[in-house]
PDB file of N, CA and C in Angstrom:
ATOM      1  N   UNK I   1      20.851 -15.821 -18.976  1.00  0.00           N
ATOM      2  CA  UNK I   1      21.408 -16.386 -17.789  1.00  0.00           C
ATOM      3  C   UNK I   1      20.624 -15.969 -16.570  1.00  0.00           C
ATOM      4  N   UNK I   2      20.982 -16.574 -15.482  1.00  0.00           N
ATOM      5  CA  UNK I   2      19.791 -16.267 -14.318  1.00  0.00           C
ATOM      6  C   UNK I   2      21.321 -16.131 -13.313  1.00  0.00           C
ATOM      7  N   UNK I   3      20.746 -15.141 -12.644  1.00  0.00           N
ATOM      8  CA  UNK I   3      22.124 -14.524 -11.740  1.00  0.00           C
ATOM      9  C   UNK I   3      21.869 -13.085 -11.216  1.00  0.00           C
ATOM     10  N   UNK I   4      22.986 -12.167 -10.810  1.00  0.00           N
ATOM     11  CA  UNK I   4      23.108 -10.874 -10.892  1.00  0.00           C
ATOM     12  C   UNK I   4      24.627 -10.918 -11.179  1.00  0.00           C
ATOM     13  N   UNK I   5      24.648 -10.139 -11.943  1.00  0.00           N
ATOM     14  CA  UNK I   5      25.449  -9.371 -12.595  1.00  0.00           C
ATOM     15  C   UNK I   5      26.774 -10.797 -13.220  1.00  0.00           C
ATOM     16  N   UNK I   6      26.312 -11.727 -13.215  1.00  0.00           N
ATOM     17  CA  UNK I   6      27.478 -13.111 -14.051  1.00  0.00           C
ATOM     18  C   UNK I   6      27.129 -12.745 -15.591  1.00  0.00           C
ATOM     19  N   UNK I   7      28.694 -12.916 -15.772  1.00  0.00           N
ATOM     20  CA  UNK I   7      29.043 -12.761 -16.863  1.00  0.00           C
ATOM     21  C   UNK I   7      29.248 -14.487 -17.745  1.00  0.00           C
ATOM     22  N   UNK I   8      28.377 -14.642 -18.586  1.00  0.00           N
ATOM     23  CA  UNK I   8      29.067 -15.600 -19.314  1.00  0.00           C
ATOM     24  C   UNK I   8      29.448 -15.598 -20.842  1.00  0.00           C
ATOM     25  N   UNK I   9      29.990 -16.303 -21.327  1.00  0.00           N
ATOM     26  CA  UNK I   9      30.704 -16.585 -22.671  1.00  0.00           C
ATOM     27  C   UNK I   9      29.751 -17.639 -23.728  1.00  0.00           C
ATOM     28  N   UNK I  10      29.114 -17.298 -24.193  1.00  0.00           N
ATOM     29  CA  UNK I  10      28.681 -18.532 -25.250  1.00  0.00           C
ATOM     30  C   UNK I  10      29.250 -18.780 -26.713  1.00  0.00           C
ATOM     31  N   UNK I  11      29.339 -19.733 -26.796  1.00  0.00           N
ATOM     32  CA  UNK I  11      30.202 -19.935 -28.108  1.00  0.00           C
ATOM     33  C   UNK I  11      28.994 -21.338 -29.167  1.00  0.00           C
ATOM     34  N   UNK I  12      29.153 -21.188 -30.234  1.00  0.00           N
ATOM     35  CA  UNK I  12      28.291 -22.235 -31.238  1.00  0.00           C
ATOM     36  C   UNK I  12      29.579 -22.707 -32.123  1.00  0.00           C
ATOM     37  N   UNK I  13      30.086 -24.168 -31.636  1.00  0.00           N
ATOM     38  CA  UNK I  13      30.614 -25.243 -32.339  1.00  0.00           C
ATOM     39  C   UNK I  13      30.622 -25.999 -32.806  1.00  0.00           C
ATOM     40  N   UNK I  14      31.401 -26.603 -33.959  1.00  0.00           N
ATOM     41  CA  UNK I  14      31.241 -27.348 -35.003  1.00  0.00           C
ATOM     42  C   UNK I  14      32.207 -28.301 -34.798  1.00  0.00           C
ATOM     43  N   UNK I  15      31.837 -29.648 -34.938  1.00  0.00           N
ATOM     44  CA  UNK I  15      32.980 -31.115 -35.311  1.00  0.00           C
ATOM     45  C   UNK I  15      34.273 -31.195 -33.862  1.00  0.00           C
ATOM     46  N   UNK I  16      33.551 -30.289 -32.669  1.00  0.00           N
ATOM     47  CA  UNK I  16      34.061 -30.577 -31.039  1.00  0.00           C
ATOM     48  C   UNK I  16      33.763 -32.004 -30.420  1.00  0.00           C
ATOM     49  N   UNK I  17      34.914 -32.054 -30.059  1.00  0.00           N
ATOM     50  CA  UNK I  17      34.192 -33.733 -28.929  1.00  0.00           C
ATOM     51  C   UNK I  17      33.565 -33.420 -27.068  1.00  0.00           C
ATOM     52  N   UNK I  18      32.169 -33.722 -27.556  1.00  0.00           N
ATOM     53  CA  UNK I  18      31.686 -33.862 -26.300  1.00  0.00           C
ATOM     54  C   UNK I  18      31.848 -34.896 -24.763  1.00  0.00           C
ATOM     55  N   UNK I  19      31.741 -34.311 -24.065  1.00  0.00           N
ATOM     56  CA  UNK I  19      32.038 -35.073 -22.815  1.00  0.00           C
ATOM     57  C   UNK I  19      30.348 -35.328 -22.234  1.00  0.00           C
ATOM     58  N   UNK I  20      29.915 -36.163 -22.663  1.00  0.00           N
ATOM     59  CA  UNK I  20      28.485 -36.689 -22.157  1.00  0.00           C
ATOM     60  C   UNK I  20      27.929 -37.996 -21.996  1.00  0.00           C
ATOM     61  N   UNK I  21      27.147 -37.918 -20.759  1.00  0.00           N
ATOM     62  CA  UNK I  21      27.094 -39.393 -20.678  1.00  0.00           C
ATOM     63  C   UNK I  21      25.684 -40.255 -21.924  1.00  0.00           C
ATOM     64  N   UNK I  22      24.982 -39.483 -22.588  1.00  0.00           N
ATOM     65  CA  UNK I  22      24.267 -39.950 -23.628  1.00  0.00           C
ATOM     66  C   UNK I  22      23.740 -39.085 -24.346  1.00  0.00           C
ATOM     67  N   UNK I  23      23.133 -39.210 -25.758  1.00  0.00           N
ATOM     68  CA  UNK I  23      22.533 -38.736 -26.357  1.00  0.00           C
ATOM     69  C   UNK I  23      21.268 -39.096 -26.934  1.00  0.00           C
ATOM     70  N   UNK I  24      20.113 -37.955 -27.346  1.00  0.00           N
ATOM     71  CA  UNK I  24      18.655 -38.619 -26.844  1.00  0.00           C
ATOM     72  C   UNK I  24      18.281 -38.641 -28.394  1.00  0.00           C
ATOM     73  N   UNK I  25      17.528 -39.420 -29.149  1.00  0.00           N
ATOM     74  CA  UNK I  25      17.007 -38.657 -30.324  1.00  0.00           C
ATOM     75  C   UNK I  25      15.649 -37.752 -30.605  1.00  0.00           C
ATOM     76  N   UNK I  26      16.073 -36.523 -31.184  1.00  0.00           N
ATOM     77  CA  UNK I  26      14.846 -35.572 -30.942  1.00  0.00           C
ATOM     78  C   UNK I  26      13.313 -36.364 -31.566  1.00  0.00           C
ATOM     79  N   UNK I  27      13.195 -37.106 -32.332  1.00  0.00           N
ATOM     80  CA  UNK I  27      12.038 -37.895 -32.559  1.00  0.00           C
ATOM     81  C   UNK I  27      12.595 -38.819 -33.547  1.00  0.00           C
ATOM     82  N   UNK I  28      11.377 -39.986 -33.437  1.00  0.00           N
ATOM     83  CA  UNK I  28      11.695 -41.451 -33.954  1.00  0.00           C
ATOM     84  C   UNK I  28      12.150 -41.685 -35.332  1.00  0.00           C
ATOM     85  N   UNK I  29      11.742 -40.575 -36.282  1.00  0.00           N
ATOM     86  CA  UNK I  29      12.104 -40.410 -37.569  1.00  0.00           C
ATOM     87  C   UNK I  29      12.893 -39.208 -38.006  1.00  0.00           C
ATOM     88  N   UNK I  30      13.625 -38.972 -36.900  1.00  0.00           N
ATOM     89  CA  UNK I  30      14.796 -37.894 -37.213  1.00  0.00           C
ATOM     90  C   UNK I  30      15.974 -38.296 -37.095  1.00  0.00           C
ATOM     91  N   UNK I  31      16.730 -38.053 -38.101  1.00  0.00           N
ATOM     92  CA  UNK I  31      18.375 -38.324 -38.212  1.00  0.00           C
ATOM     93  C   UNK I  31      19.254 -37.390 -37.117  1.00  0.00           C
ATOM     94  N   UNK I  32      18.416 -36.344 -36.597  1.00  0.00           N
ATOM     95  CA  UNK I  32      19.479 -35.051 -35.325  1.00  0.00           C
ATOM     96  C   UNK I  32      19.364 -36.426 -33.985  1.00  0.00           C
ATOM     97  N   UNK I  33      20.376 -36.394 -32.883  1.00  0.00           N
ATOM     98  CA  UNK I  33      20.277 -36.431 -31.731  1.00  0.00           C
ATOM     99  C   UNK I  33      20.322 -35.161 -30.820  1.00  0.00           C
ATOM    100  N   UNK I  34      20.192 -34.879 -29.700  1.00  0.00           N
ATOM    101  CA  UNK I  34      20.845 -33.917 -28.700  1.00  0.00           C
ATOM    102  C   UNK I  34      21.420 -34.377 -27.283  1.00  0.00           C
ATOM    103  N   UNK I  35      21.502 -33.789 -26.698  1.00  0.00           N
ATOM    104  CA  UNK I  35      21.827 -33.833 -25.330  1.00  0.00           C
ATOM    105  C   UNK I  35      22.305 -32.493 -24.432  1.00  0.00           C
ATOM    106  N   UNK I  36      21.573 -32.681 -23.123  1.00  0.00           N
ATOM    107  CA  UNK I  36      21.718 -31.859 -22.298  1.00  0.00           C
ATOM    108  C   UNK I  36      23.040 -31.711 -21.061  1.00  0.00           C
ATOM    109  N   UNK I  37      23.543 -33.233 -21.406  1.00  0.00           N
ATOM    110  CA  UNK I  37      24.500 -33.545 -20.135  1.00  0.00           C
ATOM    111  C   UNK I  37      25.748 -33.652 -20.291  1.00  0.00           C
ATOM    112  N   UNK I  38      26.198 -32.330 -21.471  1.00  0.00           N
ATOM    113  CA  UNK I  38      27.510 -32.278 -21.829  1.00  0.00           C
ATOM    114  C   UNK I  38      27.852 -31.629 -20.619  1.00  0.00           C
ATOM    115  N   UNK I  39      29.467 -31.932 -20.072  1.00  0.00           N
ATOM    116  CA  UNK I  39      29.875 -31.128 -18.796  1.00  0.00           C
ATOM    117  C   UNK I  39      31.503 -30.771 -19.360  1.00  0.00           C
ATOM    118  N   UNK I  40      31.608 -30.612 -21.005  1.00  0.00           N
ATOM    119  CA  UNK I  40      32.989 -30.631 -21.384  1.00  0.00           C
ATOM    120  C   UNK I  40      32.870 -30.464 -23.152  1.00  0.00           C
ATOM    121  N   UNK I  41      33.790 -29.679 -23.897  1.00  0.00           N
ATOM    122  CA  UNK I  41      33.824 -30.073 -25.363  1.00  0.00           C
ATOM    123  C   UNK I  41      35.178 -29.749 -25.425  1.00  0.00           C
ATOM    124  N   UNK I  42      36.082 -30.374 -26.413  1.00  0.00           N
ATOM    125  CA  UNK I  42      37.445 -29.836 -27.030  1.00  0.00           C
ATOM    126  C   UNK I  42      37.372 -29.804 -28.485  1.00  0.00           C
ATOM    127  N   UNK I  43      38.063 -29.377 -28.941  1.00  0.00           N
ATOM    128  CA  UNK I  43      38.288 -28.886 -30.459  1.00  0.00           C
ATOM    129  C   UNK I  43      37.106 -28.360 -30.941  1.00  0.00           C
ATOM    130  N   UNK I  44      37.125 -28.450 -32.407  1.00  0.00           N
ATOM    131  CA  UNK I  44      36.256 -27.688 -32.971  1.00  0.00           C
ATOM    132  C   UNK I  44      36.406 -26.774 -33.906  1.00  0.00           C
ATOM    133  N   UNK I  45      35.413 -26.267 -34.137  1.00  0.00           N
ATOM    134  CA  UNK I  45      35.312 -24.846 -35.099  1.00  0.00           C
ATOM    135  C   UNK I  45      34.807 -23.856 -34.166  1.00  0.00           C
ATOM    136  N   UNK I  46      34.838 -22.675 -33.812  1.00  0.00           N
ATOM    137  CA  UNK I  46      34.247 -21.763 -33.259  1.00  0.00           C
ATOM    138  C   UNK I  46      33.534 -20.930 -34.742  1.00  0.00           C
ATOM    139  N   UNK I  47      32.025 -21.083 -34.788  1.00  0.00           N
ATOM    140  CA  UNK I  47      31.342 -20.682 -35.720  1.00  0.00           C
ATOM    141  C   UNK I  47      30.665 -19.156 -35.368  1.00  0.00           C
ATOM    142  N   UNK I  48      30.382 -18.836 -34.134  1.00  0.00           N
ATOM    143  CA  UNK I  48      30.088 -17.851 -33.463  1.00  0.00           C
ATOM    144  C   UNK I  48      30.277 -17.858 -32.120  1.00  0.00           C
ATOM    145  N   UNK I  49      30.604 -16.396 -31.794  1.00  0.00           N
ATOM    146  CA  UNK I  49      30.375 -16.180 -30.202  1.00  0.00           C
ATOM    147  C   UNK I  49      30.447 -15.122 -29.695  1.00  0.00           C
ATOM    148  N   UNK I  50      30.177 -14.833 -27.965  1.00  0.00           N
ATOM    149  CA  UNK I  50      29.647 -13.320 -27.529  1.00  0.00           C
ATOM    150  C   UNK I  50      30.124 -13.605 -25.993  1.00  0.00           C
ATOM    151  N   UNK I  51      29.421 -12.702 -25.402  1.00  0.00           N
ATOM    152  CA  UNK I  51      29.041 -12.358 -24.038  1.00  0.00           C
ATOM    153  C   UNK I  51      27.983 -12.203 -23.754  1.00  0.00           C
ATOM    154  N   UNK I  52      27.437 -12.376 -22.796  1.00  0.00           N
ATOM    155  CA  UNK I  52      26.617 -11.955 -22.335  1.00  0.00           C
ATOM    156  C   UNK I  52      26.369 -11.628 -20.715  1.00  0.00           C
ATOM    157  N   UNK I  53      25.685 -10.111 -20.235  1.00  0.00           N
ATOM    158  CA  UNK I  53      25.722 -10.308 -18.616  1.00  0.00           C
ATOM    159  C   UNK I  53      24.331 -10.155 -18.174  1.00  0.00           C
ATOM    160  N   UNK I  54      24.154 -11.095 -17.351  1.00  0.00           N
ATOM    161  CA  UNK I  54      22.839 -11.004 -16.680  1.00  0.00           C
ATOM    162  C   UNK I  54      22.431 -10.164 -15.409  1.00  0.00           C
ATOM    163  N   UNK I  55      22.754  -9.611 -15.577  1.00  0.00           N
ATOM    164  CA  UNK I  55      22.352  -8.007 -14.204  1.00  0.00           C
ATOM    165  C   UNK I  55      20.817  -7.708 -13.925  1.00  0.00           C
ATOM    166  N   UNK I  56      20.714  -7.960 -12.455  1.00  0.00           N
ATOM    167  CA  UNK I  56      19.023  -7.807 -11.942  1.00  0.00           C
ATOM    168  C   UNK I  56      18.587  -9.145 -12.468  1.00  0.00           C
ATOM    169  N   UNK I  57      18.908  -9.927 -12.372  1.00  0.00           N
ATOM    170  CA  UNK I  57      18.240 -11.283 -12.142  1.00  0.00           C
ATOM    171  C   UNK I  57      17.565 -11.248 -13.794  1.00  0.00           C
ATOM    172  N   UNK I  58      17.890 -10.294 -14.741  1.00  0.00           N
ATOM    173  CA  UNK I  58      17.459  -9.744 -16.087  1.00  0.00           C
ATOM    174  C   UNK I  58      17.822 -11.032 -16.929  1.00  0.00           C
ATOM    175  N   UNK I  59      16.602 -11.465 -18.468  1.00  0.00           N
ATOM    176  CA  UNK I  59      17.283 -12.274 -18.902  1.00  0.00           C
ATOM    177  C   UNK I  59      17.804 -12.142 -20.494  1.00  0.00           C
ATOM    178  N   UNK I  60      18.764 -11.240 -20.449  1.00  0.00           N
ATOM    179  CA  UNK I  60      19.337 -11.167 -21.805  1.00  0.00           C
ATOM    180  C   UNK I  60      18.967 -12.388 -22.687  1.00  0.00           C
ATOM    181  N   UNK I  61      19.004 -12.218 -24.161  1.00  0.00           N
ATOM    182  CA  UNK I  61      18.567 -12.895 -25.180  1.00  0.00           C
ATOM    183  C   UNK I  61      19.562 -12.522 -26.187  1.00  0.00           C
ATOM    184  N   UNK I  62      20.453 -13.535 -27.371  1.00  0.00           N
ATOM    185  CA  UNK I  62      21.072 -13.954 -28.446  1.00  0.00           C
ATOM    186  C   UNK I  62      19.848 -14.768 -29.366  1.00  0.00           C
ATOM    187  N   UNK I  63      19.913 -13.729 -30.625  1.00  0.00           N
ATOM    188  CA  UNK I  63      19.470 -14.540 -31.364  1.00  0.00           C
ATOM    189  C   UNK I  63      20.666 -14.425 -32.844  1.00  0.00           C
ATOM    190  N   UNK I  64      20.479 -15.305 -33.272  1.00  0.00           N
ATOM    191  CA  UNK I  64      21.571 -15.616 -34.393  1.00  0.00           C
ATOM    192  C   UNK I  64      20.787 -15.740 -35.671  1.00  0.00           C
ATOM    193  N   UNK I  65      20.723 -14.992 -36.768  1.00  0.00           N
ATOM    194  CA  UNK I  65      20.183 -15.042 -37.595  1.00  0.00           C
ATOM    195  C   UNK I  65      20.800 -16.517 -38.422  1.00  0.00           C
ATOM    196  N   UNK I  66      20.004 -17.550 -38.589  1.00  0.00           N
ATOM    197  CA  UNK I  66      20.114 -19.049 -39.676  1.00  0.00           C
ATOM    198  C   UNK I  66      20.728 -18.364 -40.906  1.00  0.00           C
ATOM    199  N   UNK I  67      21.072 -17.252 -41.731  1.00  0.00           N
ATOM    200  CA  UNK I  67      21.356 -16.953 -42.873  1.00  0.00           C
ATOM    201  C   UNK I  67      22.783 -16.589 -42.379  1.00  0.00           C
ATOM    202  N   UNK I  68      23.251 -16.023 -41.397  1.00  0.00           N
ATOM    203  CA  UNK I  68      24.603 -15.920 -40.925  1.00  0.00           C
ATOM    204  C   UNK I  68      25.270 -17.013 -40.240  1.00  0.00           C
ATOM    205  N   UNK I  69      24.708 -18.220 -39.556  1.00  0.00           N
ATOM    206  CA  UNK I  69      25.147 -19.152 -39.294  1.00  0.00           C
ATOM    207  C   UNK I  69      25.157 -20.522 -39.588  1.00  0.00           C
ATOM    208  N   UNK I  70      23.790 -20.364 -40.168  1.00  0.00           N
ATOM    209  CA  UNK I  70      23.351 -21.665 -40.962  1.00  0.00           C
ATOM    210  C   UNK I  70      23.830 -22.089 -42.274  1.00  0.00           C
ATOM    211  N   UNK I  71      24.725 -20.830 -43.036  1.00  0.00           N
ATOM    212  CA  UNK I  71      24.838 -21.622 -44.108  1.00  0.00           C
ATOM    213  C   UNK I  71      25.863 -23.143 -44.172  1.00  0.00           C
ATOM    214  N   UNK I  72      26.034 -23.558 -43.095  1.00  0.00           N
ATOM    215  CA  UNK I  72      26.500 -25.175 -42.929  1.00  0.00           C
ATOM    216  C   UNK I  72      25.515 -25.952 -42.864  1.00  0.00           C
ATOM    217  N   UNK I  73      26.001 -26.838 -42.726  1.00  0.00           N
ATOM    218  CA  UNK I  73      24.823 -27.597 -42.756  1.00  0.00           C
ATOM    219  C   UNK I  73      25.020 -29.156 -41.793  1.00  0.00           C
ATOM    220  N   UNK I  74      24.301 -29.521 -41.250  1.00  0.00           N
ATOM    221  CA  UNK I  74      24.468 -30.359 -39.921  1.00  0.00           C
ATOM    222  C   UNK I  74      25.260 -31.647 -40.917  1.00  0.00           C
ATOM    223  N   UNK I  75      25.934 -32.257 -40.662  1.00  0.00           N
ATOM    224  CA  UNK I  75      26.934 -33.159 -41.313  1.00  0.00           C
ATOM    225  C   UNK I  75      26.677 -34.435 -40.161  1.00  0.00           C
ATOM    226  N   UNK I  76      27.092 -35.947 -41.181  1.00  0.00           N
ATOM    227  CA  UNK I  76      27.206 -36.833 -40.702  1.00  0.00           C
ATOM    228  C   UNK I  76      28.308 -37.514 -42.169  1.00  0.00           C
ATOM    229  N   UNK I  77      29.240 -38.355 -41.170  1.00  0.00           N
ATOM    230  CA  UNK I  77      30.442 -39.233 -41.811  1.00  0.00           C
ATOM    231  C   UNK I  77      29.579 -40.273 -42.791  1.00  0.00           C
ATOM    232  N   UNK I  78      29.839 -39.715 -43.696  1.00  0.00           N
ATOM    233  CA  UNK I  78      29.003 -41.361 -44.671  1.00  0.00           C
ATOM    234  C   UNK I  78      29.538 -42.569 -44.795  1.00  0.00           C
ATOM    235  N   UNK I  79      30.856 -42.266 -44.528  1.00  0.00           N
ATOM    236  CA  UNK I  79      31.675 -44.267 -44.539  1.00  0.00           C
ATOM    237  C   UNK I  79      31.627 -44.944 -43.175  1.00  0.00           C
ATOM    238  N   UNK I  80      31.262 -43.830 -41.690  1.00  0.00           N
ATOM    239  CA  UNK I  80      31.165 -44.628 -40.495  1.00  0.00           C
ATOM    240  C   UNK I  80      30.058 -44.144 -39.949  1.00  0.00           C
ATOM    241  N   UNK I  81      29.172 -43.403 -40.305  1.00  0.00           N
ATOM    242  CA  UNK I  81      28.174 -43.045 -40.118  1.00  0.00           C
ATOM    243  C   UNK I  81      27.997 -41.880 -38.692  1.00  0.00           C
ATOM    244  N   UNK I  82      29.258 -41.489 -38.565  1.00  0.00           N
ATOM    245  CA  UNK I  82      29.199 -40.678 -37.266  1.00  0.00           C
ATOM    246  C   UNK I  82      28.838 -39.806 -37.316  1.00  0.00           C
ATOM    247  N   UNK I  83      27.976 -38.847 -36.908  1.00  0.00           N
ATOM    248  CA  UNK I  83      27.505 -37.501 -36.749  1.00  0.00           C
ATOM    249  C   UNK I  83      28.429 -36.488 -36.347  1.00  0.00           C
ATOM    250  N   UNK I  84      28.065 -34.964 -36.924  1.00  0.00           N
ATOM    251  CA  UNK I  84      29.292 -33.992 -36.414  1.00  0.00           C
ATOM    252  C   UNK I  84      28.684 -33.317 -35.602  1.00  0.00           C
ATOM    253  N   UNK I  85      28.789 -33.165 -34.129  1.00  0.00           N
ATOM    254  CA  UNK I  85      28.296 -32.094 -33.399  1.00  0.00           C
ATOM    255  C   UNK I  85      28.558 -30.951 -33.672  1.00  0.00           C
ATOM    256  N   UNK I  86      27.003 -30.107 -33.294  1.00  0.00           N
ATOM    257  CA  UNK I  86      27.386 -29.063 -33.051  1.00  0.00           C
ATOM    258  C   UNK I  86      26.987 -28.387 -31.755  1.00  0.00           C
ATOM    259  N   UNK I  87      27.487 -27.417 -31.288  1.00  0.00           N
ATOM    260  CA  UNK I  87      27.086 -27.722 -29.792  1.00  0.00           C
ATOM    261  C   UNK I  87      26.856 -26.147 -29.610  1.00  0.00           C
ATOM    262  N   UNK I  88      26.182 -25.482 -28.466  1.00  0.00           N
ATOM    263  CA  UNK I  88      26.171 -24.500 -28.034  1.00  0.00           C
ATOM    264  C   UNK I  88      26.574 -24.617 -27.038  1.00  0.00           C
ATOM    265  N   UNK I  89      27.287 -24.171 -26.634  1.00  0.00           N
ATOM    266  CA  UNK I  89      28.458 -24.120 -25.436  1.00  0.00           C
ATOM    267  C   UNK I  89      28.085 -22.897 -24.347  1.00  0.00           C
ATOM    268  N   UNK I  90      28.466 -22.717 -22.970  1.00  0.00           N
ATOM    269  CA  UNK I  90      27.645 -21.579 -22.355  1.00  0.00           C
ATOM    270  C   UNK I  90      28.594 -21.694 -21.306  1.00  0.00           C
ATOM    271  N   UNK I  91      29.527 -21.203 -20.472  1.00  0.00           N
ATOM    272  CA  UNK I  91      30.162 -21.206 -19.409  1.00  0.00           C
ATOM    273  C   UNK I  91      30.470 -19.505 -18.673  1.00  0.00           C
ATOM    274  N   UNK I  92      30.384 -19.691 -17.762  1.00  0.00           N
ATOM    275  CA  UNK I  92      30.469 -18.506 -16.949  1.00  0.00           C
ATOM    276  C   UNK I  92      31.552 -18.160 -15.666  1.00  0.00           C
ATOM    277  N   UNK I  93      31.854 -16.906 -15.003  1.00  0.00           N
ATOM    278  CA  UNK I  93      32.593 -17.209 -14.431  1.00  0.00           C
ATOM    279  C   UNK I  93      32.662 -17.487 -13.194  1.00  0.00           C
ATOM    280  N   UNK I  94      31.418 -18.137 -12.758  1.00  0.00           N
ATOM    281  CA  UNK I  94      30.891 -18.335 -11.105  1.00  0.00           C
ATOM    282  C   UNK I  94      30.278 -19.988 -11.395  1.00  0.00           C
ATOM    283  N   UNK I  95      30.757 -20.915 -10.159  1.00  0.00           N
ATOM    284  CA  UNK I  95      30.167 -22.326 -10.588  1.00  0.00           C
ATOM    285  C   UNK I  95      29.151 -22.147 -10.192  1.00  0.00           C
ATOM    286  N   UNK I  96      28.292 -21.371  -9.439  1.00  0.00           N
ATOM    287  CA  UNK I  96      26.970 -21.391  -9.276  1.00  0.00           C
ATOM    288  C   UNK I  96      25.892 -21.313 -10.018  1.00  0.00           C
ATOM    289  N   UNK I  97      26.433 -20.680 -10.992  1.00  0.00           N
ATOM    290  CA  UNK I  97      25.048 -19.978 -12.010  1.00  0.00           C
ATOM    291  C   UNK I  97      24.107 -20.866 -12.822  1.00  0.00           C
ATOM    292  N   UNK I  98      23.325 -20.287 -13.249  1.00  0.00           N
ATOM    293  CA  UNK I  98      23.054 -21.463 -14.011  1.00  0.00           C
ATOM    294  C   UNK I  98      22.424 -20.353 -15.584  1.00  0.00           C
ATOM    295  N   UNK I  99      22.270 -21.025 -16.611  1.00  0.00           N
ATOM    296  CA  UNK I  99      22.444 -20.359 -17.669  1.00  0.00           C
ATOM    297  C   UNK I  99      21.359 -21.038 -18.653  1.00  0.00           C
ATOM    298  N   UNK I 100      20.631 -20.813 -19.426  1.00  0.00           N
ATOM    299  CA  UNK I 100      19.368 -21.685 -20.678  1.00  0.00           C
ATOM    300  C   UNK I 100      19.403 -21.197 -21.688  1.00  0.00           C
ATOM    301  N   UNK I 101      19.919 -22.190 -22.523  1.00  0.00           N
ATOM    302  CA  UNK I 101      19.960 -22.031 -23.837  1.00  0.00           C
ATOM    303  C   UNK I 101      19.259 -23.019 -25.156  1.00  0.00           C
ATOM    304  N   UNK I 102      19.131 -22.425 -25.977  1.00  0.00           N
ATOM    305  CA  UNK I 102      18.024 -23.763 -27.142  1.00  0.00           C
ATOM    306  C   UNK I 102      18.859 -23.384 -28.282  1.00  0.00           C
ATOM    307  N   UNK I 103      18.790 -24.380 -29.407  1.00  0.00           N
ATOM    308  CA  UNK I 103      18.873 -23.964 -30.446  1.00  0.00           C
ATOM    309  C   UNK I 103      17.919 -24.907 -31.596  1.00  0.00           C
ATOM    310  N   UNK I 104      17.530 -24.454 -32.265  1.00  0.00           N
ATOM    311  CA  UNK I 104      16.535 -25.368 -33.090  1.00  0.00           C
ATOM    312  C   UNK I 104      17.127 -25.878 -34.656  1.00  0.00           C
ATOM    313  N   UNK I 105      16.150 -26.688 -35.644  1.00  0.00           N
ATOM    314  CA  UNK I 105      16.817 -26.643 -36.455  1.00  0.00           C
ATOM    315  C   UNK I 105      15.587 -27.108 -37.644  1.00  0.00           C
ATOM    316  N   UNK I 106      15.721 -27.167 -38.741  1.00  0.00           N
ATOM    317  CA  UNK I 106      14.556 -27.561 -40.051  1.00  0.00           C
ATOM    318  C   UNK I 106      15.328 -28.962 -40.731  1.00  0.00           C
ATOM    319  N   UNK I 107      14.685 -30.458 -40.638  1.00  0.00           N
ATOM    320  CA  UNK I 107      15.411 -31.223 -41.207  1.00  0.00           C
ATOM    321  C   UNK I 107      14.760 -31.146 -42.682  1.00  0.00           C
ATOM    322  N   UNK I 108      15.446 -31.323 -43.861  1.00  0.00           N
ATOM    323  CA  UNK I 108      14.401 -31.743 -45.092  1.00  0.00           C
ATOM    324  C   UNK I 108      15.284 -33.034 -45.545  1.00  0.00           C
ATOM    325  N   UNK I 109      14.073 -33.774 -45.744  1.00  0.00           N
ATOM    326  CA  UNK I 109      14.131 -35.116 -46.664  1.00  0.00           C
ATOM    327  C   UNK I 109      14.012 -35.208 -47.983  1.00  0.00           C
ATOM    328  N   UNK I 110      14.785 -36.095 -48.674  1.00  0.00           N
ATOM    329  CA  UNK I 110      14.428 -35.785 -50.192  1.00  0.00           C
ATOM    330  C   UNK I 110      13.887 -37.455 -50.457  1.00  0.00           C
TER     331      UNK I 110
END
């Protein structure tokens, strides 16, 4: 997070409904979408989560080991074809702040 001393909450969710105005696809022959312009999620799974505080303008780092969180696996509805988000979620307790987060992923094709 970029701040002094804000505290925020990150959480990694599963099958939440996003509040966004679109979603982009990460490349032309990939089945993932993303998006940056979620401003909202409800429900869900809470799969992991923490704190984190950014003190001295300092930029703390979460990394999540793929063998503790990954053993799911990114899901899509096969009779309507809908995709299940998963989202990394990041909120803090000052509207000012601002906060950067990534998460990556390995598609395989068979």
């Amino acid at each position: 997070g970029r701040g002094n001393g804000v505290d925020y909450n990150w959480q990694v969710i599963v099958g939440g409904s996003v509040t966004t105005a679109s979603w982009t696809p990460s490349a032309n022959d990939s089945a993932v979408e993303y998006t940056t312009s979620g401003t909202a999620i409800t429900g869900g799974r809470v799969l992991a989560s923490g704190f984190l505080n950014s003190s001295t303008q300092a930029s703390p780092s979460i990394d999540i080991l793929k063998e503790a969180l990954f053993k799911f696996q990114l899901e899509r509805n096969s009779f309507t074809g809908v995709a299940t988000p998963l989202t990394l979620a990041i909120a803090s307790g000052t509207d000012t702040s601002t906060c950067f987060g990534s998460m990556d992923w390995e598609e395989v094709t068979r």
